[in-house]
Amino acid sequence: MIKVENLHKSFGSLQVLKGITTEIEKGTVVAVIGPSGCGKSTFLRCLNRLEVATSGQITIDGVEVTHPKTDILKLRQKVGMVFQHFNIFPHMTVLENLMYAPVKVKRVSKAQAEQKGKDLLTRVGLADKADVYPNRLSGGQKQRVAIARSLAMEPEVMLFDEPTSALDPEMVREVLDVMKALAREHMTMAIVTHEMGFAREVADRVCFFDSGYLVEDAPPAQFFSHPQAERAKQFLEKML
Amino acid sequence: MYLDGSSWTDWLDWLPSSSDMSSLLLAQTGFRLDFGKIWDRVPFILGGINVTLQFTLLSVVFGFTWGIILALLKISNIPPVKWLAAAYTSIFRGTPLILQLSLIYFATPQLTGYNISPLQAGVLTFSLNSGAYTSETIRGGILAVDKGQWDASASLGIPYRSMMLDIIFPQALKNILPAMVNESIALLKDSALVSVIGVVDVMRRAQIVGSEKYIYFEPLLMAGLIYYVMVIGLTSLAQTFELRLRKSD
């Protein structure tokens, strides 16, 4: 589904990604973990070209993301993204948030988008919040709206950039539960996270990043009990 | 036009037109306020409200639109375009408004052969000038919108135009509205400058009445009051609008 080959990314003279090669198969969940500043968020943002790769190649579903002539807007319709700070549109109601992109970008009829939006809100447990403005919601609720907003575009891949890092501890779970449900439905997902328990439970693979390198790539059972790389061992000791 | 004659007379009587009050205040100078003298010309001065409002409204609309365009050019990724927009702003902010007005009104016929009307010249000047000022405010307002909103729009595949129009701009508008109200008030008052190119607005009418009657204090005071009332009206209108914008807060 997603193929990354020798991905490099620099901001000026700062090298953030130093040659990442990996693959995410359809229907699998990959957890991307690592210390802060290791490049994991940048990696994720390169996948839908929110950051333009300096060199290397990324293809999603056969479409080359890194090619400058690629219709990136069209590709992004297939790649949903959820952010640490939710980035809900504050001037629209919850339902409007869910309807805007399908109507505007995919030319879905309003009635259809509204139905779909309401279904999705039910799915994330927020059916009663359809006509509320986002500022009335808690962080966890906002993040669930953000997930629903992405799903409204019917993406084939979902990218999660530290979706629970900005949440109060008691709200983390409601968001993780929604993500678990998605994983059970075999959504292809790449998740940058600090939730080790969640990664262990849900991910099919764990990618451990350090200083711009993909240091270790293993199934969670193996990674969490027998990390190979020295840096991964140190990291896990601090986290667990 | 707004009130019938008798009520206006009542109002004028109430003002220090009565000799005892004005003489009490200004007896030493021999100066007396007498609004009764200009009474027959009050409708003429009030007629200028239309002209002034027309100028202000057109200038605000065109100036704001031009400001948005300039702001978008300034945040674009094309260096020559950015540079041009910045140079434009610099020139229009760096020279007197009355000079720009005179240049456009007097030089346009000389340059192009087109006989520009005072209204056109005035609106054109004010829009060009206001655009330069507001473009900076709008640019700031746009850039103050959380970067995450751009990310979210991009990740949903929303095209730039729709993103700007539907996502970024409505949020920027909240940031810039107070500054835009200031700008509209400034435009309303600066519109008095068009009197120098012969537009008979409130200001010019007050001057005309003054020279007809050989009294200046009363008509100018009246003009001042008219401007003030218009500004207050504009302010309350803006407050209503702002409240509506903030319904999502």
Short mmCIF file of C-alpha atoms in Angstrom, two decimals, chain B residues 8-236:
data_model
loop_
_atom_site.label_atom_id
_atom_site.label_comp_id
_atom_site.label_asym_id
_atom_site.label_seq_id
_atom_site.Cartn_x
_atom_site.Cartn_y
_atom_site.Cartn_z
CA TRP B 8 -35.69 70.43 13.53
CA THR B 9 -36.66 73.93 14.56
CA ASP B 10 -37.42 72.69 18.04
CA TRP B 11 -34.07 71.08 18.24
CA LEU B 12 -32.34 74.23 17.02
CA ASP B 13 -34.22 76.29 19.54
CA TRP B 14 -32.97 74.04 22.23
CA LEU B 15 -29.38 74.59 21.14
CA PRO B 16 -27.67 77.79 22.21
CA SER B 17 -29.39 79.72 19.47
CA SER B 18 -31.24 81.72 22.07
CA SER B 19 -29.33 84.91 22.55
CA ASP B 20 -29.18 84.76 26.32
CA MET B 21 -27.20 81.54 26.45
CA SER B 22 -24.67 82.32 23.76
CA SER B 23 -24.18 85.84 24.98
CA LEU B 24 -23.74 84.50 28.46
CA LEU B 25 -20.96 82.26 27.25
CA LEU B 26 -19.29 84.53 24.80
CA ALA B 27 -20.33 87.99 25.77
CA GLN B 28 -16.81 89.40 25.92
CA THR B 29 -15.92 88.46 22.36
CA GLY B 30 -19.22 89.58 20.95
CA PHE B 31 -19.49 86.16 19.35
CA ARG B 32 -22.88 84.51 19.18
CA LEU B 33 -23.91 81.08 18.00
CA ASP B 34 -26.99 81.36 15.84
CA PHE B 35 -28.13 78.20 14.15
CA GLY B 36 -31.27 80.00 13.07
CA LYS B 37 -29.23 81.78 10.41
CA ILE B 38 -28.32 78.55 8.64
CA TRP B 39 -31.61 76.88 9.27
CA ASP B 40 -32.81 77.09 5.66
CA ARG B 41 -29.56 75.46 4.49
CA VAL B 42 -29.64 72.52 6.92
CA PRO B 43 -31.30 70.16 4.38
CA PHE B 44 -28.54 71.10 1.94
CA ILE B 45 -25.82 70.07 4.41
CA LEU B 46 -27.71 66.91 5.34
CA GLY B 47 -27.87 66.06 1.65
CA GLY B 48 -24.12 65.59 1.80
CA ILE B 49 -24.61 62.50 3.97
CA ASN B 50 -25.57 60.56 0.87
CA VAL B 51 -22.43 61.64 -0.94
CA THR B 52 -20.17 60.92 2.02
CA LEU B 53 -21.75 57.53 2.66
CA GLN B 54 -21.51 56.60 -1.00
CA PHE B 55 -17.81 57.45 -1.01
CA THR B 56 -17.14 55.59 2.19
CA LEU B 57 -19.08 52.49 1.23
CA LEU B 58 -17.49 52.18 -2.20
CA SER B 59 -14.01 52.87 -0.81
CA VAL B 60 -14.43 50.35 2.00
CA VAL B 61 -15.66 47.62 -0.36
CA PHE B 62 -13.04 48.20 -3.07
CA GLY B 63 -10.27 48.95 -0.58
CA PHE B 64 -10.99 45.79 1.39
CA THR B 65 -11.13 43.67 -1.76
CA TRP B 66 -7.90 45.16 -3.01
CA GLY B 67 -6.38 44.64 0.42
CA ILE B 68 -7.29 40.95 0.32
CA ILE B 69 -5.74 40.56 -3.13
CA LEU B 70 -2.57 42.34 -2.02
CA ALA B 71 -2.39 40.23 1.14
CA LEU B 72 -2.71 37.03 -0.90
CA LEU B 73 0.08 38.24 -3.19
CA LYS B 74 2.23 38.97 -0.16
CA ILE B 75 1.84 35.46 1.25
CA SER B 76 2.36 33.81 -2.12
CA ASN B 77 5.52 31.88 -2.87
CA ILE B 78 6.49 33.91 -5.91
CA PRO B 79 9.26 36.39 -5.00
CA PRO B 80 8.65 39.03 -7.72
CA VAL B 81 4.94 39.13 -6.85
CA LYS B 82 5.71 39.52 -3.16
CA TRP B 83 8.20 42.22 -3.92
CA LEU B 84 5.77 44.16 -6.11
CA ALA B 85 3.03 44.03 -3.49
CA ALA B 86 5.46 45.23 -0.83
CA ALA B 87 6.71 48.08 -3.03
CA TYR B 88 3.14 49.12 -3.76
CA THR B 89 2.30 49.22 -0.07
CA SER B 90 5.42 51.18 0.70
CA ILE B 91 4.62 53.88 -1.88
CA PHE B 92 0.98 54.30 -0.94
CA ARG B 93 1.75 54.40 2.75
CA GLY B 94 4.70 56.69 2.24
CA THR B 95 3.00 59.58 0.43
CA PRO B 96 0.20 61.92 1.53
CA LEU B 97 -3.33 60.87 0.69
CA ILE B 98 -4.20 64.32 -0.59
CA LEU B 99 -1.26 64.17 -2.99
CA GLN B 100 -2.48 60.82 -4.32
CA LEU B 101 -5.96 62.25 -4.69
CA SER B 102 -4.72 65.30 -6.57
CA LEU B 103 -2.49 63.21 -8.79
CA ILE B 104 -5.28 60.86 -9.77
CA TYR B 105 -7.86 63.57 -10.27
CA PHE B 106 -5.74 66.12 -12.10
CA ALA B 107 -3.20 63.87 -13.82
CA THR B 108 -5.51 61.18 -15.18
CA PRO B 109 -7.05 63.40 -17.88
CA GLN B 110 -3.59 64.67 -18.81
CA LEU B 111 -2.15 61.18 -18.96
CA THR B 112 -4.95 59.20 -20.56
CA GLY B 113 -7.34 61.75 -21.96
CA TYR B 114 -10.07 60.19 -19.84
CA ASN B 115 -12.05 62.80 -17.99
CA ILE B 116 -12.28 61.25 -14.57
CA SER B 117 -15.19 62.35 -12.40
CA PRO B 118 -14.48 63.51 -8.86
CA LEU B 119 -16.43 60.53 -7.52
CA GLN B 120 -14.36 58.07 -9.55
CA ALA B 121 -11.11 59.78 -8.63
CA GLY B 122 -12.03 59.84 -4.96
CA VAL B 123 -13.14 56.23 -4.74
CA LEU B 124 -10.12 55.09 -6.79
CA THR B 125 -7.67 56.95 -4.58
CA PHE B 126 -9.22 55.85 -1.33
CA SER B 127 -9.44 52.24 -2.47
CA LEU B 128 -5.84 52.15 -3.65
CA ASN B 129 -4.67 53.80 -0.46
CA SER B 130 -6.84 51.79 1.89
CA GLY B 131 -5.83 48.57 0.14
CA ALA B 132 -2.20 49.30 0.99
CA TYR B 133 -2.99 49.71 4.68
CA THR B 134 -5.49 46.89 5.03
CA SER B 135 -3.33 44.42 3.11
CA GLU B 136 -0.88 44.42 6.02
CA THR B 137 -3.66 43.87 8.54
CA ILE B 138 -5.22 41.13 6.45
CA ARG B 139 -1.87 39.45 5.88
CA GLY B 140 -1.27 39.44 9.63
CA GLY B 141 -4.78 38.12 10.26
CA ILE B 142 -4.35 35.30 7.77
CA LEU B 143 -0.97 34.28 9.13
CA ALA B 144 -2.36 34.38 12.67
CA VAL B 145 -4.76 31.55 11.83
CA ASP B 146 -3.42 28.36 13.42
CA LYS B 147 -1.03 26.54 11.10
CA GLY B 148 -2.91 23.35 11.92
CA GLN B 149 -5.90 24.64 9.98
CA TRP B 150 -3.80 24.74 6.83
CA ASP B 151 -2.51 21.23 7.54
CA ALA B 152 -6.00 19.88 8.15
CA SER B 153 -7.33 21.48 4.96
CA ALA B 154 -4.42 20.16 2.93
CA SER B 155 -4.75 16.67 4.37
CA LEU B 156 -8.41 16.57 3.31
CA GLY B 157 -7.45 17.44 -0.26
CA ILE B 158 -9.16 20.85 -0.14
CA PRO B 159 -7.91 23.10 -2.98
CA TYR B 160 -6.10 26.34 -2.06
CA ARG B 161 -8.95 28.58 -3.18
CA SER B 162 -11.60 26.81 -1.14
CA MET B 163 -9.29 26.57 1.83
CA MET B 164 -8.67 30.31 1.78
CA LEU B 165 -12.30 31.21 1.18
CA ASP B 166 -14.03 28.78 3.53
CA ILE B 167 -11.49 27.80 6.16
CA ILE B 168 -8.76 30.39 6.61
CA PHE B 169 -10.50 33.63 5.73
CA PRO B 170 -13.54 33.30 8.01
CA GLN B 171 -11.16 32.75 10.91
CA ALA B 172 -8.85 35.57 9.86
CA LEU B 173 -11.85 37.90 9.63
CA LYS B 174 -12.38 37.62 13.36
CA ASN B 175 -8.79 38.69 13.96
CA ILE B 176 -8.93 41.65 11.63
CA LEU B 177 -12.45 42.96 12.16
CA PRO B 178 -11.58 45.54 14.85
CA ALA B 179 -8.82 46.92 12.63
CA MET B 180 -11.20 46.99 9.67
CA VAL B 181 -13.72 49.01 11.67
CA ASN B 182 -10.96 51.49 12.43
CA GLU B 183 -10.10 51.64 8.76
CA SER B 184 -13.73 52.23 7.78
CA ILE B 185 -14.01 55.05 10.31
CA ALA B 186 -10.80 56.57 8.98
CA LEU B 187 -12.13 56.32 5.43
CA LEU B 188 -15.41 57.94 6.41
CA LYS B 189 -13.60 60.90 7.93
CA ASP B 190 -10.91 61.09 5.26
CA SER B 191 -13.66 61.24 2.68
CA ALA B 192 -13.93 64.90 3.66
CA LEU B 193 -10.74 65.34 1.62
CA VAL B 194 -12.70 64.90 -1.62
CA SER B 195 -14.10 68.36 -1.02
CA VAL B 196 -10.83 69.71 -2.44
CA ILE B 197 -11.57 68.18 -5.84
CA GLY B 198 -15.01 69.70 -5.84
CA VAL B 199 -17.22 66.90 -4.56
CA VAL B 200 -20.10 68.43 -2.64
CA ASP B 201 -20.03 66.14 0.38
CA VAL B 202 -20.96 67.10 3.94
CA MET B 203 -17.71 68.98 4.43
CA ARG B 204 -17.92 70.95 1.20
CA ARG B 205 -21.56 71.79 1.79
CA ALA B 206 -20.75 73.15 5.23
CA GLN B 207 -18.09 75.37 3.67
CA ILE B 208 -20.48 76.54 0.96
CA VAL B 209 -23.11 77.46 3.51
CA GLY B 210 -20.43 79.22 5.52
CA SER B 211 -19.40 81.41 2.62
CA GLU B 212 -23.00 82.12 1.67
CA LYS B 213 -23.91 83.34 5.13
CA TYR B 214 -20.56 84.68 6.26
CA ILE B 215 -20.74 82.46 9.34
CA TYR B 216 -18.54 79.41 9.64
CA PHE B 217 -18.82 78.12 13.15
CA GLU B 218 -22.41 76.87 12.91
CA PRO B 219 -22.22 74.98 9.59
CA LEU B 220 -18.85 73.43 10.43
CA LEU B 221 -20.07 72.42 13.88
CA MET B 222 -23.06 70.86 12.24
CA ALA B 223 -20.83 68.98 9.79
CA GLY B 224 -18.77 67.74 12.73
CA LEU B 225 -21.89 66.47 14.44
CA ILE B 226 -23.01 64.69 11.27
CA TYR B 227 -19.65 62.94 10.90
CA TYR B 228 -19.69 61.95 14.53
CA VAL B 229 -23.18 60.47 14.34
CA MET B 230 -22.20 58.53 11.20
CA VAL B 231 -19.13 57.11 12.94
CA ILE B 232 -21.22 56.06 15.94
CA GLY B 233 -23.67 54.37 13.58
CA LEU B 234 -20.85 52.57 11.82
CA THR B 235 -19.39 51.42 15.11
CA SER B 236 -22.63 49.93 16.38
#
